[in-house]
Short mmCIF file of N, CA and C in Angstrom, two decimals:
data_model
loop_
_atom_site.label_atom_id
_atom_site.label_comp_id
_atom_site.label_asym_id
_atom_site.label_seq_id
_atom_site.Cartn_x
_atom_site.Cartn_y
_atom_site.Cartn_z
N MET I 168 -16.81 -23.64 -10.62
CA MET I 168 -15.92 -24.16 -11.63
C MET I 168 -14.46 -23.78 -11.36
N ILE I 169 -14.26 -22.56 -10.85
CA ILE I 169 -12.89 -22.13 -10.58
C ILE I 169 -12.26 -22.98 -9.47
N GLU I 170 -13.09 -23.49 -8.57
CA GLU I 170 -12.56 -24.32 -7.50
C GLU I 170 -11.94 -25.60 -8.05
N TYR I 171 -12.58 -26.17 -9.06
CA TYR I 171 -12.03 -27.39 -9.67
C TYR I 171 -10.73 -27.11 -10.41
N ALA I 172 -10.68 -25.98 -11.08
CA ALA I 172 -9.45 -25.61 -11.78
C ALA I 172 -8.32 -25.37 -10.80
N LEU I 173 -8.61 -24.69 -9.68
CA LEU I 173 -7.59 -24.46 -8.66
C LEU I 173 -7.12 -25.78 -8.03
N LEU I 174 -8.06 -26.67 -7.78
CA LEU I 174 -7.71 -27.97 -7.20
C LEU I 174 -6.85 -28.78 -8.16
N PHE I 175 -7.20 -28.77 -9.44
CA PHE I 175 -6.42 -29.50 -10.44
C PHE I 175 -5.01 -28.92 -10.55
N ALA I 176 -4.91 -27.59 -10.59
CA ALA I 176 -3.60 -26.94 -10.70
C ALA I 176 -2.75 -27.20 -9.46
N ALA I 177 -3.36 -27.16 -8.28
CA ALA I 177 -2.61 -27.44 -7.06
C ALA I 177 -2.12 -28.88 -7.04
N GLY I 178 -2.93 -29.80 -7.52
CA GLY I 178 -2.50 -31.20 -7.60
C GLY I 178 -1.34 -31.38 -8.56
N CYS I 179 -1.40 -30.69 -9.70
CA CYS I 179 -0.29 -30.77 -10.66
C CYS I 179 0.99 -30.21 -10.09
N TYR I 180 0.89 -29.07 -9.41
CA TYR I 180 2.10 -28.49 -8.81
C TYR I 180 2.61 -29.34 -7.65
N GLY I 181 1.69 -30.01 -6.92
CA GLY I 181 2.12 -30.92 -5.87
C GLY I 181 2.90 -32.10 -6.42
N ILE I 182 2.42 -32.64 -7.53
CA ILE I 182 3.14 -33.75 -8.19
C ILE I 182 4.49 -33.26 -8.70
N ALA I 183 4.52 -32.03 -9.22
CA ALA I 183 5.79 -31.47 -9.69
C ALA I 183 6.78 -31.31 -8.54
N LEU I 184 6.29 -30.94 -7.37
CA LEU I 184 7.17 -30.85 -6.20
C LEU I 184 7.75 -32.21 -5.82
N LEU I 185 6.93 -33.24 -5.90
CA LEU I 185 7.43 -34.59 -5.60
C LEU I 185 8.47 -35.03 -6.63
N LEU I 186 8.25 -34.70 -7.89
CA LEU I 186 9.23 -35.05 -8.92
C LEU I 186 10.53 -34.26 -8.74
N ASP I 187 10.42 -33.01 -8.29
CA ASP I 187 11.63 -32.23 -7.99
C ASP I 187 12.40 -32.84 -6.83
N LEU I 188 11.67 -33.30 -5.83
CA LEU I 188 12.34 -33.97 -4.71
C LEU I 188 13.07 -35.22 -5.17
N TRP I 189 12.45 -35.94 -6.08
CA TRP I 189 13.11 -37.13 -6.62
C TRP I 189 14.37 -36.75 -7.38
N ARG I 190 14.33 -35.66 -8.14
CA ARG I 190 15.50 -35.23 -8.90
C ARG I 190 16.61 -34.76 -7.96
N ILE I 191 16.26 -34.16 -6.83
CA ILE I 191 17.28 -33.76 -5.86
C ILE I 191 17.94 -34.99 -5.27
N ALA I 192 17.17 -36.02 -4.98
CA ALA I 192 17.73 -37.22 -4.36
C ALA I 192 18.54 -38.05 -5.34
N VAL I 193 18.12 -38.13 -6.60
CA VAL I 193 18.73 -39.04 -7.55
C VAL I 193 19.60 -38.32 -8.58
N GLY I 194 19.51 -37.00 -8.63
CA GLY I 194 20.20 -36.22 -9.66
C GLY I 194 21.64 -36.67 -9.91
N PRO I 195 22.01 -36.88 -11.16
CA PRO I 195 23.35 -37.38 -11.43
C PRO I 195 24.44 -36.34 -11.22
N ASP I 196 24.08 -35.07 -11.20
CA ASP I 196 25.09 -34.03 -11.11
C ASP I 196 24.61 -32.94 -10.16
N ASP I 197 25.54 -32.13 -9.67
CA ASP I 197 25.17 -31.03 -8.79
C ASP I 197 24.34 -29.98 -9.52
N ALA I 198 24.61 -29.78 -10.79
CA ALA I 198 23.84 -28.80 -11.56
C ALA I 198 22.37 -29.22 -11.65
N ASP I 199 22.11 -30.52 -11.78
CA ASP I 199 20.73 -31.00 -11.80
C ASP I 199 20.03 -30.74 -10.48
N ARG I 200 20.77 -30.89 -9.40
CA ARG I 200 20.19 -30.62 -8.08
C ARG I 200 19.87 -29.14 -7.90
N ILE I 201 20.75 -28.27 -8.41
CA ILE I 201 20.49 -26.83 -8.32
C ILE I 201 19.25 -26.47 -9.13
N LEU I 202 19.14 -27.01 -10.33
CA LEU I 202 17.96 -26.74 -11.15
C LEU I 202 16.68 -27.26 -10.50
N ALA I 203 16.77 -28.41 -9.85
CA ALA I 203 15.60 -28.96 -9.16
C ALA I 203 15.20 -28.06 -7.98
N LEU I 204 16.18 -27.54 -7.25
CA LEU I 204 15.85 -26.63 -6.15
C LEU I 204 15.21 -25.35 -6.67
N ASP I 205 15.73 -24.83 -7.77
CA ASP I 205 15.15 -23.62 -8.34
C ASP I 205 13.74 -23.88 -8.85
N THR I 206 13.52 -25.04 -9.44
CA THR I 206 12.18 -25.39 -9.90
C THR I 206 11.23 -25.60 -8.72
N MET I 207 11.74 -26.10 -7.62
CA MET I 207 10.91 -26.24 -6.42
C MET I 207 10.45 -24.88 -5.92
N VAL I 208 11.34 -23.90 -5.95
CA VAL I 208 10.96 -22.55 -5.53
C VAL I 208 9.85 -22.02 -6.43
N ILE I 209 9.97 -22.23 -7.72
CA ILE I 209 8.95 -21.76 -8.66
C ILE I 209 7.61 -22.47 -8.39
N ASN I 210 7.66 -23.75 -8.11
CA ASN I 210 6.42 -24.50 -7.81
C ASN I 210 5.78 -24.03 -6.52
N VAL I 211 6.58 -23.73 -5.51
CA VAL I 211 6.03 -23.23 -4.25
C VAL I 211 5.40 -21.86 -4.46
N ILE I 212 6.03 -21.03 -5.29
CA ILE I 212 5.45 -19.72 -5.61
C ILE I 212 4.10 -19.91 -6.29
N ALA I 213 4.03 -20.84 -7.23
CA ALA I 213 2.76 -21.10 -7.92
C ALA I 213 1.69 -21.59 -6.95
N LEU I 214 2.07 -22.45 -6.02
CA LEU I 214 1.10 -22.93 -5.03
C LEU I 214 0.62 -21.80 -4.13
N LEU I 215 1.52 -20.89 -3.76
CA LEU I 215 1.10 -19.75 -2.95
C LEU I 215 0.13 -18.85 -3.71
N VAL I 216 0.40 -18.61 -4.97
CA VAL I 216 -0.50 -17.78 -5.77
C VAL I 216 -1.86 -18.46 -5.92
N LEU I 217 -1.86 -19.76 -6.16
CA LEU I 217 -3.13 -20.48 -6.26
C LEU I 217 -3.91 -20.42 -4.95
N TYR I 218 -3.21 -20.56 -3.84
CA TYR I 218 -3.88 -20.49 -2.54
C TYR I 218 -4.43 -19.09 -2.30
N GLY I 219 -3.68 -18.08 -2.73
CA GLY I 219 -4.17 -16.71 -2.60
C GLY I 219 -5.41 -16.46 -3.43
N VAL I 220 -5.48 -17.03 -4.62
CA VAL I 220 -6.67 -16.90 -5.45
C VAL I 220 -7.84 -17.62 -4.79
N TRP I 221 -7.57 -18.80 -4.25
CA TRP I 221 -8.64 -19.57 -3.60
C TRP I 221 -9.19 -18.85 -2.37
N ARG I 222 -8.29 -18.27 -1.56
CA ARG I 222 -8.73 -17.56 -0.36
C ARG I 222 -9.25 -16.16 -0.66
N GLY I 223 -8.87 -15.60 -1.80
CA GLY I 223 -9.34 -14.27 -2.16
C GLY I 223 -8.64 -13.16 -1.42
N THR I 224 -7.40 -13.37 -1.04
CA THR I 224 -6.63 -12.35 -0.33
C THR I 224 -5.32 -12.09 -1.04
N ALA I 225 -4.78 -10.89 -0.85
CA ALA I 225 -3.56 -10.49 -1.56
C ALA I 225 -2.29 -10.75 -0.77
N ILE I 226 -2.40 -11.16 0.46
CA ILE I 226 -1.20 -11.34 1.30
C ILE I 226 -0.32 -12.47 0.77
N TYR I 227 -0.92 -13.47 0.15
CA TYR I 227 -0.14 -14.59 -0.36
C TYR I 227 0.66 -14.20 -1.60
N PHE I 228 0.19 -13.20 -2.33
CA PHE I 228 0.96 -12.71 -3.47
C PHE I 228 2.23 -12.01 -3.00
N GLU I 229 2.12 -11.27 -1.90
CA GLU I 229 3.30 -10.62 -1.34
C GLU I 229 4.27 -11.66 -0.80
N ALA I 230 3.75 -12.69 -0.18
CA ALA I 230 4.61 -13.77 0.31
C ALA I 230 5.30 -14.47 -0.86
N ALA I 231 4.60 -14.63 -1.97
CA ALA I 231 5.20 -15.25 -3.15
C ALA I 231 6.33 -14.40 -3.70
N MET I 232 6.18 -13.08 -3.67
CA MET I 232 7.25 -12.19 -4.13
C MET I 232 8.48 -12.31 -3.23
N LEU I 233 8.27 -12.39 -1.94
CA LEU I 233 9.39 -12.55 -1.00
C LEU I 233 10.11 -13.87 -1.23
N ILE I 234 9.36 -14.93 -1.41
CA ILE I 234 9.97 -16.24 -1.65
C ILE I 234 10.72 -16.24 -2.98
N ALA I 235 10.20 -15.53 -3.97
CA ALA I 235 10.89 -15.45 -5.27
C ALA I 235 12.24 -14.76 -5.12
N MET I 236 12.28 -13.68 -4.36
CA MET I 236 13.56 -12.98 -4.16
C MET I 236 14.56 -13.84 -3.39
N VAL I 237 14.09 -14.49 -2.34
CA VAL I 237 14.98 -15.35 -1.55
C VAL I 237 15.44 -16.54 -2.37
N GLY I 238 14.55 -17.10 -3.18
CA GLY I 238 14.92 -18.23 -4.03
C GLY I 238 15.96 -17.85 -5.05
N PHE I 239 15.85 -16.67 -5.65
CA PHE I 239 16.84 -16.23 -6.62
C PHE I 239 18.20 -16.05 -5.96
N VAL I 240 18.23 -15.40 -4.82
CA VAL I 240 19.50 -15.17 -4.12
C VAL I 240 20.12 -16.49 -3.68
N SER I 241 19.31 -17.41 -3.20
CA SER I 241 19.87 -18.69 -2.74
C SER I 241 20.39 -19.52 -3.92
N THR I 242 19.74 -19.46 -5.07
CA THR I 242 20.22 -20.18 -6.24
C THR I 242 21.56 -19.62 -6.71
N VAL I 243 21.66 -18.30 -6.75
CA VAL I 243 22.93 -17.67 -7.15
C VAL I 243 24.03 -17.99 -6.16
N ALA I 244 23.72 -17.96 -4.87
CA ALA I 244 24.73 -18.25 -3.86
C ALA I 244 25.19 -19.70 -3.94
N TYR I 245 24.27 -20.62 -4.16
CA TYR I 245 24.65 -22.03 -4.24
C TYR I 245 25.48 -22.31 -5.49
N CYS I 246 25.13 -21.69 -6.60
CA CYS I 246 25.93 -21.86 -7.82
C CYS I 246 27.33 -21.28 -7.64
N ARG I 247 27.39 -20.13 -7.01
CA ARG I 247 28.70 -19.51 -6.78
C ARG I 247 29.55 -20.37 -5.84
N PHE I 248 28.92 -20.95 -4.86
CA PHE I 248 29.65 -21.83 -3.94
C PHE I 248 30.21 -23.04 -4.68
N LEU I 249 29.42 -23.62 -5.57
CA LEU I 249 29.90 -24.78 -6.31
C LEU I 249 31.01 -24.42 -7.29
N LEU I 250 30.93 -23.24 -7.89
CA LEU I 250 31.94 -22.85 -8.86
C LEU I 250 33.25 -22.42 -8.22
N ARG I 251 33.17 -21.64 -7.15
CA ARG I 251 34.37 -21.05 -6.54
C ARG I 251 34.72 -21.63 -5.17
N GLY I 252 33.78 -22.27 -4.54
CA GLY I 252 34.03 -22.78 -3.20
C GLY I 252 33.93 -21.71 -2.14
N ASP I 253 33.48 -20.52 -2.55
CA ASP I 253 33.39 -19.38 -1.64
C ASP I 253 32.19 -18.54 -2.06
N ILE I 254 31.42 -18.08 -1.11
CA ILE I 254 30.28 -17.23 -1.45
C ILE I 254 30.67 -15.77 -1.40
N ILE I 255 31.34 -15.39 -0.32
CA ILE I 255 31.78 -14.01 -0.15
C ILE I 255 33.29 -13.97 -0.29
N GLU I 256 33.74 -13.10 -1.17
CA GLU I 256 35.20 -13.04 -1.42
C GLU I 256 35.87 -12.14 -0.42
#
């Protein structure tokens, strides 16, 4: 039964990734594109956690933590670049 739940959740997150890609391509504003990229990072983290549960190993949880940290830093850097035009002062 858990396999069906994991498959359903992975399908939902896959569809969410496709919708995020659409928002990045069509987004009316740069802020919408930044939010879509941040949401994509969250969806990829969820897919990694689901895959880790399916495989029964903890290494994917550590990979999800690393991607979360990199995603946060990249979102902050991209927002700062859009606001100031400079990342490092």
